XYZ file of C-alpha atoms in Angstrom:
308
model
C 20.870 -9.450 28.463
C 18.152 -9.340 26.234
C 14.479 -8.230 26.087
C 11.950 -10.964 26.080
C 8.423 -11.870 25.076
C 6.123 -11.318 28.321
C 4.980 -14.831 28.210
C 7.907 -16.008 30.153
C 6.827 -14.468 33.081
C 2.944 -15.170 32.363
C 3.447 -18.678 32.484
C 5.762 -18.794 35.657
C 3.207 -17.063 37.517
C -0.087 -18.734 35.627
C 1.394 -22.256 36.352
C 2.120 -21.621 39.534
C -1.322 -20.119 40.489
C -2.817 -23.124 39.432
C -0.815 -25.809 41.128
C -2.316 -27.205 44.463
C -0.527 -25.505 47.528
C -1.093 -28.466 49.698
C 2.312 -29.884 49.845
C 4.130 -27.335 48.777
C 7.616 -26.534 50.332
C 10.007 -23.466 49.964
C 13.257 -23.578 48.192
C 16.322 -22.844 49.990
C 19.151 -20.022 49.177
C 19.457 -21.976 45.582
C 16.920 -24.240 43.774
C 17.009 -27.819 43.478
C 16.108 -29.903 40.747
C 13.583 -32.819 40.658
C 15.711 -35.514 38.577
C 12.752 -38.136 38.856
C 9.424 -35.975 38.431
C 7.853 -39.280 37.046
C 7.698 -40.324 40.872
C 5.489 -37.230 41.432
C 3.338 -38.387 38.624
C 4.839 -36.036 35.901
C 4.821 -37.909 32.015
C 8.419 -37.654 30.990
C 7.141 -38.086 27.564
C 4.532 -35.162 27.927
C 7.334 -33.035 29.174
C 9.655 -33.583 26.629
C 6.680 -32.764 24.092
C 6.043 -29.499 25.728
C 9.972 -28.608 25.454
C 9.550 -29.267 21.831
C 6.171 -27.195 21.855
C 7.993 -24.267 23.570
C 11.117 -24.440 21.041
C 9.071 -24.625 18.076
C 6.091 -22.897 18.375
C 6.746 -20.009 20.980
C 8.773 -17.150 21.777
C 9.077 -17.956 25.357
C 13.038 -18.068 26.450
C 12.750 -18.611 30.142
C 10.125 -20.946 32.150
C 10.113 -23.283 35.003
C 7.530 -25.448 36.518
C 7.619 -25.732 40.346
C 6.485 -28.573 42.573
C 7.043 -29.014 46.281
C 9.884 -26.558 46.254
C 11.758 -27.864 43.535
C 12.070 -27.256 39.929
C 10.218 -30.113 38.029
C 10.847 -28.617 34.370
C 13.039 -25.640 33.015
C 13.590 -24.041 29.685
C 15.955 -21.389 28.533
C 18.339 -19.379 30.827
C 16.627 -19.134 34.033
C 19.559 -17.025 35.859
C 19.729 -14.177 33.188
C 17.823 -11.060 34.333
C 15.345 -9.830 31.697
C 13.072 -6.936 31.257
C 9.587 -8.213 32.673
C 7.538 -5.502 30.956
C 4.137 -5.344 32.137
C 4.694 -7.711 35.241
C 6.160 -4.552 36.999
C 2.653 -3.416 38.133
C 1.727 -6.342 39.836
C 5.187 -6.406 41.875
C 4.428 -2.708 42.584
C 0.723 -3.705 43.836
C 2.609 -6.041 45.946
C 4.766 -3.429 47.817
C 1.786 -1.280 48.097
C 0.341 -3.118 50.921
C 2.796 -2.278 53.773
C 1.997 1.371 53.310
C -1.617 1.082 52.474
C -1.905 -0.909 55.667
C 0.011 1.394 58.188
C -1.963 4.568 56.693
C 0.900 6.066 54.677
C -0.936 5.374 51.553
C -4.594 6.257 51.217
C -6.608 4.643 48.579
C -9.555 7.324 48.980
C -7.064 10.315 48.151
C -7.696 11.867 44.860
C -5.349 13.576 42.159
C -6.188 16.740 43.598
C -5.258 16.006 47.056
C -2.351 14.742 45.855
C -1.443 17.615 43.999
C -0.792 15.963 40.898
C -0.827 17.756 37.296
C 0.551 16.774 34.168
C 1.827 18.056 30.585
C -0.886 20.421 29.560
C -2.600 20.136 32.607
C -5.454 17.808 34.238
C -8.861 18.754 33.733
C -11.291 19.168 36.754
C -13.180 15.747 36.605
C -9.978 13.880 35.985
C -8.631 15.464 39.453
C -11.478 13.451 41.311
C -9.642 10.028 40.537
C -8.480 8.170 43.798
C -5.417 6.415 44.087
C -7.879 3.177 43.975
C -9.188 3.984 40.794
C -5.516 4.457 39.510
C -4.401 0.954 40.771
C -7.728 -0.570 39.386
C -6.973 0.916 35.819
C -10.340 2.831 36.473
C -8.898 6.334 36.993
C -10.807 7.830 33.923
C -7.873 9.968 32.880
C -6.765 9.434 29.406
C -3.671 11.697 28.987
C -1.091 10.441 26.812
C 1.514 8.266 28.058
C 5.096 9.231 28.204
C 5.961 5.299 28.178
C 4.161 3.325 25.565
C 2.382 -0.114 26.324
C -1.064 0.560 27.206
C -4.324 0.608 25.222
C -4.801 3.807 24.824
C -6.332 3.382 20.975
C -9.501 2.027 22.817
C -9.790 5.018 25.377
C -13.024 6.973 25.407
C -12.518 11.011 24.991
C -11.137 12.631 27.768
C -13.481 13.905 30.456
C -16.433 11.515 29.077
C -16.529 8.968 31.879
C -16.344 9.556 35.471
C -13.492 8.138 37.471
C -13.981 4.565 38.867
C -16.791 3.865 36.507
C -14.534 2.523 33.190
C -11.680 0.287 32.980
C -8.921 0.750 30.573
C -5.277 -0.968 30.533
C -3.405 2.510 30.748
C 0.296 2.950 31.311
C -0.803 6.428 32.639
C -2.468 4.955 35.564
C 0.143 2.533 36.037
C 3.074 5.197 35.894
C 1.106 7.527 38.115
C 0.886 4.583 40.645
C 4.885 4.303 40.820
C 5.054 8.310 41.381
C 2.219 8.127 44.020
C 4.061 5.132 45.918
C 7.284 7.141 45.989
C 5.428 10.594 46.819
C 3.377 9.385 49.589
C 6.019 6.860 51.311
C 9.409 8.781 50.377
C 10.601 5.395 49.379
C 12.230 4.591 46.078
C 10.499 1.796 44.336
C 13.166 -0.182 43.511
C 14.485 -0.240 47.057
C 11.360 -1.287 48.248
C 11.118 -4.106 45.851
C 14.906 -5.128 47.152
C 14.092 -4.984 50.990
C 10.521 -6.132 50.904
C 10.928 -8.766 48.530
C 14.595 -9.697 47.012
C 16.037 -10.032 50.338
C 13.589 -11.944 52.256
C 12.970 -14.244 49.183
C 16.526 -14.856 48.816
C 16.517 -14.004 45.165
C 19.666 -15.038 43.698
C 19.934 -12.864 40.526
C 18.456 -9.512 41.694
C 20.511 -6.412 40.713
C 19.656 -3.125 41.826
C 21.882 -1.521 39.540
C 19.804 -2.699 36.576
C 16.647 -0.892 37.826
C 16.254 2.407 36.217
C 12.806 4.600 35.384
C 12.089 5.692 31.817
C 9.980 7.796 29.885
C 9.177 11.057 27.595
C 8.943 13.679 29.986
C 7.991 16.228 27.070
C 4.694 13.792 26.946
C 3.934 12.873 30.695
C 6.189 14.003 33.772
C 5.380 10.590 35.149
C 7.991 7.826 34.304
C 7.702 4.392 34.069
C 9.723 2.064 36.543
C 11.062 -1.119 34.126
C 12.178 -4.021 36.205
C 14.602 -6.634 35.424
C 14.285 -10.413 37.032
C 15.227 -13.673 36.515
C 13.237 -16.524 35.676
C 13.949 -18.551 38.717
C 13.711 -15.213 41.055
C 10.178 -14.733 39.518
C 9.174 -18.111 40.472
C 9.943 -17.144 44.323
C 7.519 -14.406 43.675
C 4.810 -16.791 42.276
C 5.560 -19.341 45.047
C 5.208 -16.660 47.654
C 1.866 -15.310 46.287
C 0.646 -19.069 46.167
C 1.036 -18.897 50.035
C -0.936 -15.928 50.573
C 2.181 -13.760 50.998
C 3.848 -16.242 53.410
C 7.606 -17.394 52.845
C 9.146 -19.994 55.198
C 6.782 -19.338 58.216
C 7.453 -15.359 57.511
C 4.266 -13.036 56.199
C 6.248 -10.977 53.484
C 3.184 -9.502 52.113
C 0.067 -9.245 54.341
C -2.494 -11.859 53.411
C -5.332 -9.435 53.559
C -3.569 -7.165 51.074
C -2.794 -10.203 48.847
C -6.651 -10.842 49.074
C -7.347 -7.092 48.360
C -4.980 -7.161 45.261
C -6.523 -10.157 43.848
C -10.041 -9.342 44.326
C -12.072 -8.599 41.408
C -12.637 -4.696 40.387
C -13.318 -5.375 37.135
C -15.210 -8.046 35.412
C -14.423 -10.022 32.172
C -17.497 -8.785 30.719
C -16.770 -5.031 31.086
C -12.904 -5.754 30.219
C -13.922 -7.412 26.941
C -16.387 -4.684 26.247
C -13.833 -2.055 26.705
C -10.840 -3.488 24.931
C -11.605 -6.378 22.903
C -8.409 -7.777 22.257
C -9.201 -10.948 23.970
C -12.462 -11.788 22.552
C -12.662 -15.372 20.828
C -9.263 -16.362 22.359
C -10.922 -18.498 24.748
C -9.387 -16.699 27.754
C -11.801 -14.728 30.252
C -10.093 -12.125 32.316
C -10.954 -9.951 35.238
C -8.610 -7.281 36.751
C -7.938 -6.488 40.581
C -5.118 -4.027 41.977
C -2.838 -4.610 38.709
C -3.264 -8.134 38.493
C -5.117 -10.199 36.030
C -7.586 -12.849 37.233
C -8.451 -16.004 35.350
C -12.104 -16.525 34.964
C -12.544 -19.038 32.803
C -15.846 -20.836 33.834
C -15.151 -24.052 31.601
C -11.673 -24.885 33.027
C -11.884 -25.572 36.971
C -7.987 -25.855 37.029
C -7.812 -22.209 36.430
C -10.113 -21.316 39.243
C -8.068 -18.702 41.529
C -5.512 -18.566 39.004
C -4.018 -15.060 38.599
C -1.117 -13.666 36.700
C 0.898 -10.381 35.876
């Protein structure tokens, strides 16, 4: 198993998110491959050119395009379980919904209410951050991360902003979101991914034994929850999200929670002002509950597009 560029999974979910769902169907316990995609309007020459582009010009190691419940195009080893990097938070957001809706997780609870603290202590204003702030990446807590991957180089000084008032892509927030999930529900994140998602979606490659928390507890007590999925199993997650949380006439994630997850909490304007890494890239991203939101006004095909 090798670690891969996050683009693998970004492309899976992005492509799925902008395809019409009117004619979508679901795969069985195994994916089927459409051997004649040209009959569904696909240009074979263009697909070959696309494959060459991926090979020559990207770091993508696994990708699928799905139409009508079948794989139209695939690249790389789509069965290999790989480290999905920041996509973990969007998966966590999915499993949050059940417990927000049944009241076990109260998004208005503050860090103080939850009894949370960290190495060296959190300050009074930081303890006013709510769970909602945390899963929106708007906690205003700029304690060091025990697991790198955030954008803390752009963080304001500690205690300089009120919780909820400022967006920053921060692994402190995302790791605490995982801790809060387990504290409030009494459930293990990975066990819940298995029971809420892997089993009902008939994932073919999910391996519970690969899933383990990581982090430097001398820096922060809140561990990260890395996840390992195969490309074809991530495609099942994307297809379910296209159907507003439904899979084969069964509601896997409450449709209202799906809507909540992908409701904009941070605008592209604020995001670019706070973290200028996307400026002049041609991409405009908003942010929801641990989901990125496409907001490209000049490209109608991206309307409603989401990715993790």
